[in-house]
């Protein structure tokens, strides 16, 4: 169903105000647009809840740059200045796990 990512060299943090929409709603919206799935691997809600989008080893959505080598984390926030303390805590935990799984990976913010 998904193309497997062969190399992981980047973790990309995306900011998009999703208004607290659950992953299921975002998935339905993606399907209505003709997409197979949501383009990201993880969604961190403002409450700090972590939801899993695409499988971790899957290539990210086709519209994302460097999708073949990057894990994408979507934060429900307008920008880096509006991330909640709960999101910061969850983000710190997931980044620690991902960096252990993919040594040498760089983190970028978009």
mmCIF file of C-alpha atoms in Angstrom:
data_model
loop_
_atom_site.group_PDB
_atom_site.id
_atom_site.type_symbol
_atom_site.label_atom_id
_atom_site.label_comp_id
_atom_site.label_asym_id
_atom_site.label_seq_id
_atom_site.Cartn_x
_atom_site.Cartn_y
_atom_site.Cartn_z
ATOM 1 C CA UNK A 1 0.000 0.000 0.000
ATOM 2 C CA UNK A 2 2.803 2.464 0.899
ATOM 3 C CA UNK A 3 6.304 2.789 -0.526
ATOM 4 C CA UNK A 4 8.827 2.050 2.212
ATOM 5 C CA UNK A 5 11.362 4.753 3.048
ATOM 6 C CA UNK A 6 14.872 3.372 2.507
ATOM 7 C CA UNK A 7 16.789 6.195 4.213
ATOM 8 C CA UNK A 8 15.779 8.510 7.039
ATOM 9 C CA UNK A 9 17.968 11.588 7.368
ATOM 10 C CA UNK A 10 15.519 14.309 8.442
ATOM 11 C CA UNK A 11 12.644 14.927 10.842
ATOM 12 C CA UNK A 12 10.515 17.855 9.713
ATOM 13 C CA UNK A 13 8.267 19.764 12.129
ATOM 14 C CA UNK A 14 5.293 21.315 10.371
ATOM 15 C CA UNK A 15 2.949 23.903 11.874
ATOM 16 C CA UNK A 16 -0.636 23.966 10.702
ATOM 17 C CA UNK A 17 -3.664 25.141 12.644
ATOM 18 C CA UNK A 18 -6.003 22.164 12.294
ATOM 19 C CA UNK A 19 -8.462 23.520 14.884
ATOM 20 C CA UNK A 20 -8.161 20.381 16.972
ATOM 21 C CA UNK A 21 -9.507 18.120 14.239
ATOM 22 C CA UNK A 22 -8.876 14.475 15.102
ATOM 23 C CA UNK A 23 -6.712 12.396 12.797
ATOM 24 C CA UNK A 24 -9.758 10.551 11.469
ATOM 25 C CA UNK A 25 -11.262 13.819 10.199
ATOM 26 C CA UNK A 26 -7.986 14.852 8.564
ATOM 27 C CA UNK A 27 -7.792 11.395 6.959
ATOM 28 C CA UNK A 28 -11.313 11.758 5.538
ATOM 29 C CA UNK A 29 -10.421 15.200 4.163
ATOM 30 C CA UNK A 30 -7.305 13.768 2.490
ATOM 31 C CA UNK A 31 -9.348 10.935 0.962
ATOM 32 C CA UNK A 32 -11.895 13.436 -0.416
ATOM 33 C CA UNK A 33 -9.009 15.203 -2.160
ATOM 34 C CA UNK A 34 -7.997 11.900 -3.762
ATOM 35 C CA UNK A 35 -5.063 11.143 -1.483
ATOM 36 C CA UNK A 36 -4.324 7.663 -0.144
ATOM 37 C CA UNK A 37 -3.743 8.874 3.426
ATOM 38 C CA UNK A 38 -2.709 11.919 5.440
ATOM 39 C CA UNK A 39 0.744 13.018 4.265
ATOM 40 C CA UNK A 40 2.397 13.131 7.705
ATOM 41 C CA UNK A 41 3.605 10.431 10.095
ATOM 42 C CA UNK A 42 2.546 12.003 13.395
ATOM 43 C CA UNK A 43 0.089 14.650 14.576
ATOM 44 C CA UNK A 44 0.605 16.401 17.916
ATOM 45 C CA UNK A 45 -2.649 17.956 19.081
ATOM 46 C CA UNK A 46 -2.678 21.151 21.184
ATOM 47 C CA UNK A 47 -3.574 18.932 24.170
ATOM 48 C CA UNK A 48 -0.317 17.019 23.660
ATOM 49 C CA UNK A 49 -2.060 13.889 22.366
ATOM 50 C CA UNK A 50 0.079 12.116 19.776
ATOM 51 C CA UNK A 51 -1.730 10.499 16.852
ATOM 52 C CA UNK A 52 -0.076 8.288 14.237
ATOM 53 C CA UNK A 53 -0.726 9.074 10.592
ATOM 54 C CA UNK A 54 1.210 7.116 7.984
ATOM 55 C CA UNK A 55 3.243 4.123 9.086
ATOM 56 C CA UNK A 56 6.665 5.260 10.327
ATOM 57 C CA UNK A 57 8.592 3.477 7.550
ATOM 58 C CA UNK A 58 6.327 4.809 4.784
ATOM 59 C CA UNK A 59 7.367 7.589 2.430
ATOM 60 C CA UNK A 60 5.602 10.842 3.357
ATOM 61 C CA UNK A 61 2.899 12.449 1.212
ATOM 62 C CA UNK A 62 3.805 13.227 -2.387
ATOM 63 C CA UNK A 63 3.446 16.988 -1.953
ATOM 64 C CA UNK A 64 6.025 17.194 0.843
ATOM 65 C CA UNK A 65 9.594 18.031 -0.200
ATOM 66 C CA UNK A 66 12.184 15.304 0.420
ATOM 67 C CA UNK A 67 9.329 12.944 1.214
ATOM 68 C CA UNK A 68 11.453 9.864 0.508
ATOM 69 C CA UNK A 69 13.913 10.500 3.356
ATOM 70 C CA UNK A 70 11.953 12.493 5.939
ATOM 71 C CA UNK A 71 9.664 11.769 8.888
ATOM 72 C CA UNK A 72 7.007 14.495 9.133
ATOM 73 C CA UNK A 73 5.460 15.623 12.418
ATOM 74 C CA UNK A 74 2.471 17.972 12.176
ATOM 75 C CA UNK A 75 1.846 20.287 15.120
ATOM 76 C CA UNK A 76 -1.639 21.759 15.500
ATOM 77 C CA UNK A 77 -0.307 25.312 15.818
ATOM 78 C CA UNK A 78 -0.073 28.413 13.628
ATOM 79 C CA UNK A 79 3.674 28.701 14.159
ATOM 80 C CA UNK A 80 6.491 27.863 16.560
ATOM 81 C CA UNK A 81 5.351 30.620 18.949
ATOM 82 C CA UNK A 82 1.912 29.058 19.491
ATOM 83 C CA UNK A 83 3.010 25.535 20.477
ATOM 84 C CA UNK A 84 1.495 24.587 23.835
ATOM 85 C CA UNK A 85 3.506 23.239 26.786
ATOM 86 C CA UNK A 86 1.749 19.885 26.310
ATOM 87 C CA UNK A 87 2.869 19.786 22.665
ATOM 88 C CA UNK A 88 6.431 20.657 23.670
ATOM 89 C CA UNK A 89 6.469 17.761 26.128
ATOM 90 C CA UNK A 90 5.097 15.267 23.590
ATOM 91 C CA UNK A 91 7.409 16.576 20.878
ATOM 92 C CA UNK A 92 10.442 16.149 23.126
ATOM 93 C CA UNK A 93 9.442 12.511 23.797
ATOM 94 C CA UNK A 94 8.770 11.571 20.162
ATOM 95 C CA UNK A 95 11.955 13.290 18.974
ATOM 96 C CA UNK A 96 13.979 11.346 21.543
ATOM 97 C CA UNK A 97 12.479 8.068 20.260
ATOM 98 C CA UNK A 98 13.002 8.954 16.604
ATOM 99 C CA UNK A 99 16.590 10.105 17.127
ATOM 100 C CA UNK A 100 17.362 6.818 18.888
ATOM 101 C CA UNK A 101 15.797 4.868 16.009
ATOM 102 C CA UNK A 102 17.484 6.956 13.290
ATOM 103 C CA UNK A 103 20.931 8.035 14.606
ATOM 104 C CA UNK A 104 22.346 11.167 13.005
ATOM 105 C CA UNK A 105 18.976 12.424 11.800
ATOM 106 C CA UNK A 106 18.604 16.213 11.619
ATOM 107 C CA UNK A 107 15.504 18.125 12.736
ATOM 108 C CA UNK A 108 14.141 21.039 10.709
ATOM 109 C CA UNK A 109 11.178 23.360 11.275
ATOM 110 C CA UNK A 110 8.952 24.557 8.454
#
